[in-house]
Short mmCIF file of C-alpha atoms in Angstrom, two decimals:
data_model
loop_
_atom_site.label_atom_id
_atom_site.label_comp_id
_atom_site.label_asym_id
_atom_site.label_seq_id
_atom_site.Cartn_x
_atom_site.Cartn_y
_atom_site.Cartn_z
CA GLY P 1 12.18 114.98 -119.12
CA ALA P 2 15.38 113.73 -117.63
CA GLY P 3 16.86 117.12 -116.80
CA VAL P 4 16.05 120.78 -116.33
CA SER P 5 14.99 122.42 -119.58
CA GLN P 6 14.91 126.11 -120.41
CA THR P 7 13.31 127.94 -123.28
CA PRO P 8 14.20 129.76 -125.38
CA SER P 9 17.88 128.89 -125.60
CA ASN P 10 18.58 132.33 -127.05
CA LYS P 11 16.57 135.54 -126.88
CA VAL P 12 17.44 138.80 -128.60
CA THR P 13 15.35 141.82 -127.73
CA GLU P 14 15.46 145.59 -127.92
CA LYS P 15 16.01 147.92 -125.01
CA GLY P 16 12.74 148.68 -123.28
CA LYS P 17 10.95 145.48 -124.31
CA TYR P 18 9.43 142.85 -122.03
CA VAL P 19 10.75 139.27 -122.00
CA GLU P 20 9.75 135.98 -120.40
CA LEU P 21 12.12 133.09 -119.80
CA ARG P 22 10.77 129.64 -118.99
CA CYS P 23 12.13 126.84 -116.85
CA ASP P 24 10.88 123.24 -116.62
CA PRO P 25 12.41 121.55 -113.56
CA ILE P 26 13.13 117.89 -113.02
CA SER P 27 9.88 116.08 -112.29
CA GLY P 28 9.26 115.84 -108.55
CA HIS P 29 11.72 118.55 -107.56
CA THR P 30 10.05 120.91 -105.12
CA ALA P 31 12.70 123.60 -105.12
CA LEU P 32 13.52 125.83 -108.10
CA TYR P 33 16.20 128.49 -108.43
CA TRP P 34 17.12 131.23 -110.88
CA TYR P 35 20.65 132.53 -111.35
CA ARG P 36 22.21 135.05 -113.72
CA GLN P 37 25.67 134.60 -115.25
CA SER P 38 27.32 137.60 -116.81
CA LEU P 39 30.22 137.20 -119.22
CA GLY P 40 33.34 136.00 -117.44
CA GLN P 41 31.64 135.67 -114.06
CA GLY P 42 30.20 132.94 -111.93
CA PRO P 43 26.42 132.62 -111.64
CA GLU P 44 24.67 134.95 -109.17
CA PHE P 45 21.59 133.96 -107.21
CA LEU P 46 18.33 135.70 -108.12
CA ILE P 47 15.40 133.88 -106.52
CA TYR P 48 14.42 130.57 -104.92
CA PHE P 49 11.00 128.86 -104.88
CA GLN P 50 9.86 126.15 -102.51
CA GLY P 51 6.66 124.89 -104.09
CA THR P 52 4.63 127.79 -105.43
CA GLY P 53 5.99 130.49 -103.18
CA ALA P 54 9.14 132.56 -103.48
CA ALA P 55 11.08 131.67 -100.33
CA ASP P 56 13.95 134.07 -101.04
CA ASP P 57 13.96 136.78 -103.71
CA SER P 58 16.83 138.76 -102.25
CA GLY P 59 18.92 138.41 -105.41
CA LEU P 60 16.49 140.12 -107.78
CA PRO P 61 18.33 143.31 -108.82
CA ASN P 62 15.30 145.63 -108.97
CA ASP P 63 11.54 145.68 -109.45
CA ARG P 64 11.81 145.14 -113.20
CA PHE P 65 12.51 141.50 -112.44
CA PHE P 66 9.75 139.15 -111.32
CA ALA P 67 9.32 135.37 -111.25
CA VAL P 68 6.35 133.07 -110.78
CA ARG P 69 5.74 129.39 -110.27
CA PRO P 70 1.95 129.15 -110.10
CA GLU P 71 1.54 125.35 -109.94
CA GLY P 72 4.77 124.45 -108.22
CA SER P 73 6.43 123.10 -111.34
CA VAL P 74 7.22 125.34 -114.34
CA SER P 75 8.59 128.79 -113.55
CA THR P 76 8.75 131.97 -115.62
CA LEU P 77 11.24 134.77 -115.07
CA LYS P 78 9.85 138.06 -116.32
CA ILE P 79 11.88 141.17 -117.11
CA GLN P 80 10.18 144.47 -117.84
CA ARG P 81 11.70 147.46 -119.67
CA THR P 82 14.87 145.52 -120.48
CA GLU P 83 18.21 147.32 -120.35
CA ARG P 84 21.50 146.49 -122.05
CA GLY P 85 22.92 145.57 -118.66
CA ASP P 86 20.39 142.75 -118.40
CA SER P 87 22.26 140.84 -121.12
CA ALA P 88 23.49 137.59 -119.58
CA VAL P 89 22.84 133.88 -119.42
CA TYR P 90 19.91 133.11 -117.15
CA LEU P 91 20.22 129.74 -115.46
CA CYS P 92 17.54 127.69 -113.79
CA ALA P 93 18.17 124.87 -111.32
CA SER P 94 15.97 122.50 -109.38
CA SER P 95 16.41 120.20 -106.42
CA LEU P 96 14.63 117.99 -103.98
CA SER P 97 13.83 119.92 -100.82
CA ALA P 98 17.40 120.32 -99.54
CA GLY P 99 19.47 118.40 -102.02
CA PRO P 100 22.07 119.40 -104.60
CA GLN P 101 20.94 121.69 -107.38
CA PHE P 102 20.76 120.46 -110.98
CA PHE P 103 21.12 123.13 -113.64
CA GLY P 104 19.56 123.63 -117.03
CA PRO P 105 21.50 124.78 -120.11
CA GLY P 106 20.44 128.39 -119.68
CA THR P 107 18.84 131.11 -121.77
CA ARG P 108 21.22 133.60 -123.36
CA LEU P 109 19.52 137.01 -123.30
CA THR P 110 20.88 139.79 -125.49
CA VAL P 111 19.42 143.28 -125.17
CA LEU P 112 20.29 145.54 -128.11
CA ALA H 1 28.27 136.12 -95.46
CA GLN H 2 29.82 133.24 -97.31
CA SER H 3 32.23 133.68 -100.19
CA VAL H 4 34.75 131.71 -102.20
CA THR H 5 37.92 132.83 -103.93
CA GLN H 6 39.31 130.90 -106.85
CA LEU H 7 42.97 131.73 -106.95
CA ASP H 8 43.61 131.10 -110.64
CA SER H 9 41.54 132.34 -113.56
CA HIS H 10 43.31 129.94 -115.95
CA VAL H 11 45.22 126.69 -115.44
CA SER H 12 47.04 124.93 -118.26
CA VAL H 13 48.17 121.30 -118.05
CA SER H 14 49.30 118.59 -120.42
CA GLU H 15 47.21 115.49 -120.93
CA GLY H 16 48.18 112.83 -118.40
CA THR H 17 49.59 115.28 -115.81
CA PRO H 18 47.96 116.16 -112.47
CA VAL H 19 45.36 118.88 -112.09
CA LEU H 20 45.11 121.30 -109.15
CA LEU H 21 42.42 123.98 -109.03
CA ARG H 22 42.59 126.13 -105.92
CA CYS H 23 39.71 127.49 -103.86
CA ASN H 24 39.57 129.29 -100.52
CA TYR H 25 36.31 129.90 -98.70
CA SER H 26 34.97 132.26 -96.08
CA SER H 27 32.00 131.28 -93.95
CA SER H 28 30.66 132.21 -90.56
CA TYR H 29 29.61 128.62 -89.87
CA SER H 30 30.55 125.15 -90.99
CA PRO H 31 30.17 125.42 -94.75
CA SER H 32 28.77 123.19 -97.44
CA LEU H 33 31.09 123.31 -100.43
CA PHE H 34 30.76 122.15 -104.00
CA TRP H 35 32.65 122.02 -107.26
CA TYR H 36 30.69 122.42 -110.49
CA VAL H 37 31.99 122.08 -114.05
CA GLN H 38 30.67 123.95 -117.07
CA HIS H 39 31.49 122.70 -120.56
CA PRO H 40 30.90 125.09 -123.47
CA ASN H 41 27.22 125.41 -124.35
CA LYS H 42 26.26 122.92 -121.65
CA GLY H 43 24.70 123.24 -118.23
CA LEU H 44 26.58 123.26 -114.95
CA GLN H 45 27.29 119.76 -113.69
CA LEU H 46 27.94 118.86 -110.07
CA LEU H 47 31.37 117.25 -109.63
CA LEU H 48 31.34 116.73 -105.88
CA LYS H 49 30.09 118.13 -102.59
CA TYR H 50 31.33 118.44 -99.01
CA THR H 51 28.77 118.51 -96.22
CA SER H 52 30.79 117.94 -93.02
CA ALA H 53 31.27 114.21 -93.37
CA ALA H 54 34.65 112.91 -94.64
CA THR H 55 37.13 115.69 -95.40
CA LEU H 56 38.34 113.96 -98.58
CA VAL H 57 35.51 113.94 -101.06
CA LYS H 58 35.49 111.86 -104.21
CA GLY H 59 33.50 112.99 -107.22
CA ILE H 60 32.80 112.00 -110.75
CA ASN H 61 35.36 111.55 -113.54
CA GLY H 62 38.24 110.90 -111.13
CA PHE H 63 38.12 114.29 -109.39
CA GLU H 64 38.44 114.73 -105.65
CA ALA H 65 38.69 117.60 -103.20
CA GLU H 66 39.97 117.93 -99.65
CA PHE H 67 38.35 120.17 -97.06
CA LYS H 68 41.02 121.80 -94.85
CA LYS H 69 39.46 123.90 -92.12
CA SER H 70 42.80 125.20 -90.84
CA GLU H 71 43.60 126.59 -94.28
CA THR H 72 39.97 127.43 -95.25
CA SER H 73 40.63 125.64 -98.51
CA PHE H 74 38.77 123.20 -100.74
CA HIS H 75 41.14 122.50 -103.64
CA LEU H 76 40.10 120.26 -106.53
CA THR H 77 42.54 117.65 -107.83
CA LYS H 78 42.78 114.89 -110.41
CA PRO H 79 45.80 112.61 -110.83
CA SER H 80 45.81 112.57 -114.62
CA ALA H 81 44.16 115.11 -116.91
CA HIS H 82 42.16 114.07 -119.95
CA MET H 83 41.39 116.23 -122.96
CA SER H 84 37.70 116.05 -122.08
CA ASP H 85 38.41 117.79 -118.74
CA ALA H 86 38.92 121.11 -120.52
CA ALA H 87 36.13 123.32 -119.16
CA GLU H 88 35.29 126.05 -116.65
CA TYR H 89 35.28 124.96 -113.00
CA PHE H 90 33.43 126.75 -110.23
CA CYS H 91 33.98 126.47 -106.50
CA VAL H 92 30.71 127.07 -104.65
CA VAL H 93 29.62 127.62 -101.05
CA SER H 94 26.02 127.40 -99.91
CA ASP H 95 23.98 128.61 -96.99
CA GLN H 96 22.97 126.08 -94.38
CA GLY H 97 19.84 125.02 -96.26
CA PHE H 98 21.64 124.55 -99.60
CA GLN H 99 19.24 127.14 -100.91
CA LYS H 100 21.49 129.93 -102.09
CA LEU H 101 24.68 128.99 -103.87
CA VAL H 102 27.52 131.51 -103.96
CA PHE H 103 29.86 130.89 -106.88
CA GLY H 104 33.47 131.80 -107.35
CA THR H 105 34.59 133.55 -110.51
CA GLY H 106 35.68 130.30 -112.12
CA THR H 107 38.90 128.68 -113.31
CA ARG H 108 39.29 127.77 -116.94
CA LEU H 109 41.19 124.50 -117.33
CA LEU H 110 43.09 124.08 -120.58
CA VAL H 111 44.44 120.64 -121.47
CA SER H 112 47.03 120.28 -124.21
CA PRO H 113 47.96 117.04 -125.99
#
């Protein structure tokens, strides 16, 4: 597609459940990023992939969060044992190797 | 570590009047700076970027920003506001590889007729 796409657009889950959020980057973009935006705040960096490998995962808040990009294109952000504090909009971005980042519309996660 | 401070959480202007959104940065090296705009229910869109070339940077939709090292500022301006400019604006600094963006808390621009 023309831009970064993310699915689902909205996800409601119960505390303690497992969720997966998907990101499809712009075709040909080698770098992929995940950010989290809490209500009233700017996005915060979570993790960055260059190709298939996670080059920087310093923003992941704890070991309940994990992300993969097995073929160097689509990425999945996985959250185990969700907590109410995980509620936020999760943003994905992609770029050419060192170019500006282009963002998707986000997935709004609500943990009840 | 890099950081940005957006000095106003809300800015209100009338259509046709100038816009000024203020941003100060902190960086241990020559920074790369960006402004992004976020319209409701839409993704973040890059307005402009500064990467140590010209200090006056022109972006899309008539916006521009000036990098002032002496003041550690990167304010966003537009000569004449349009109703469609109403949105949330984020000032952003990146690490040297453009890999990790650090966002400010945002400024909500309100434009009245």
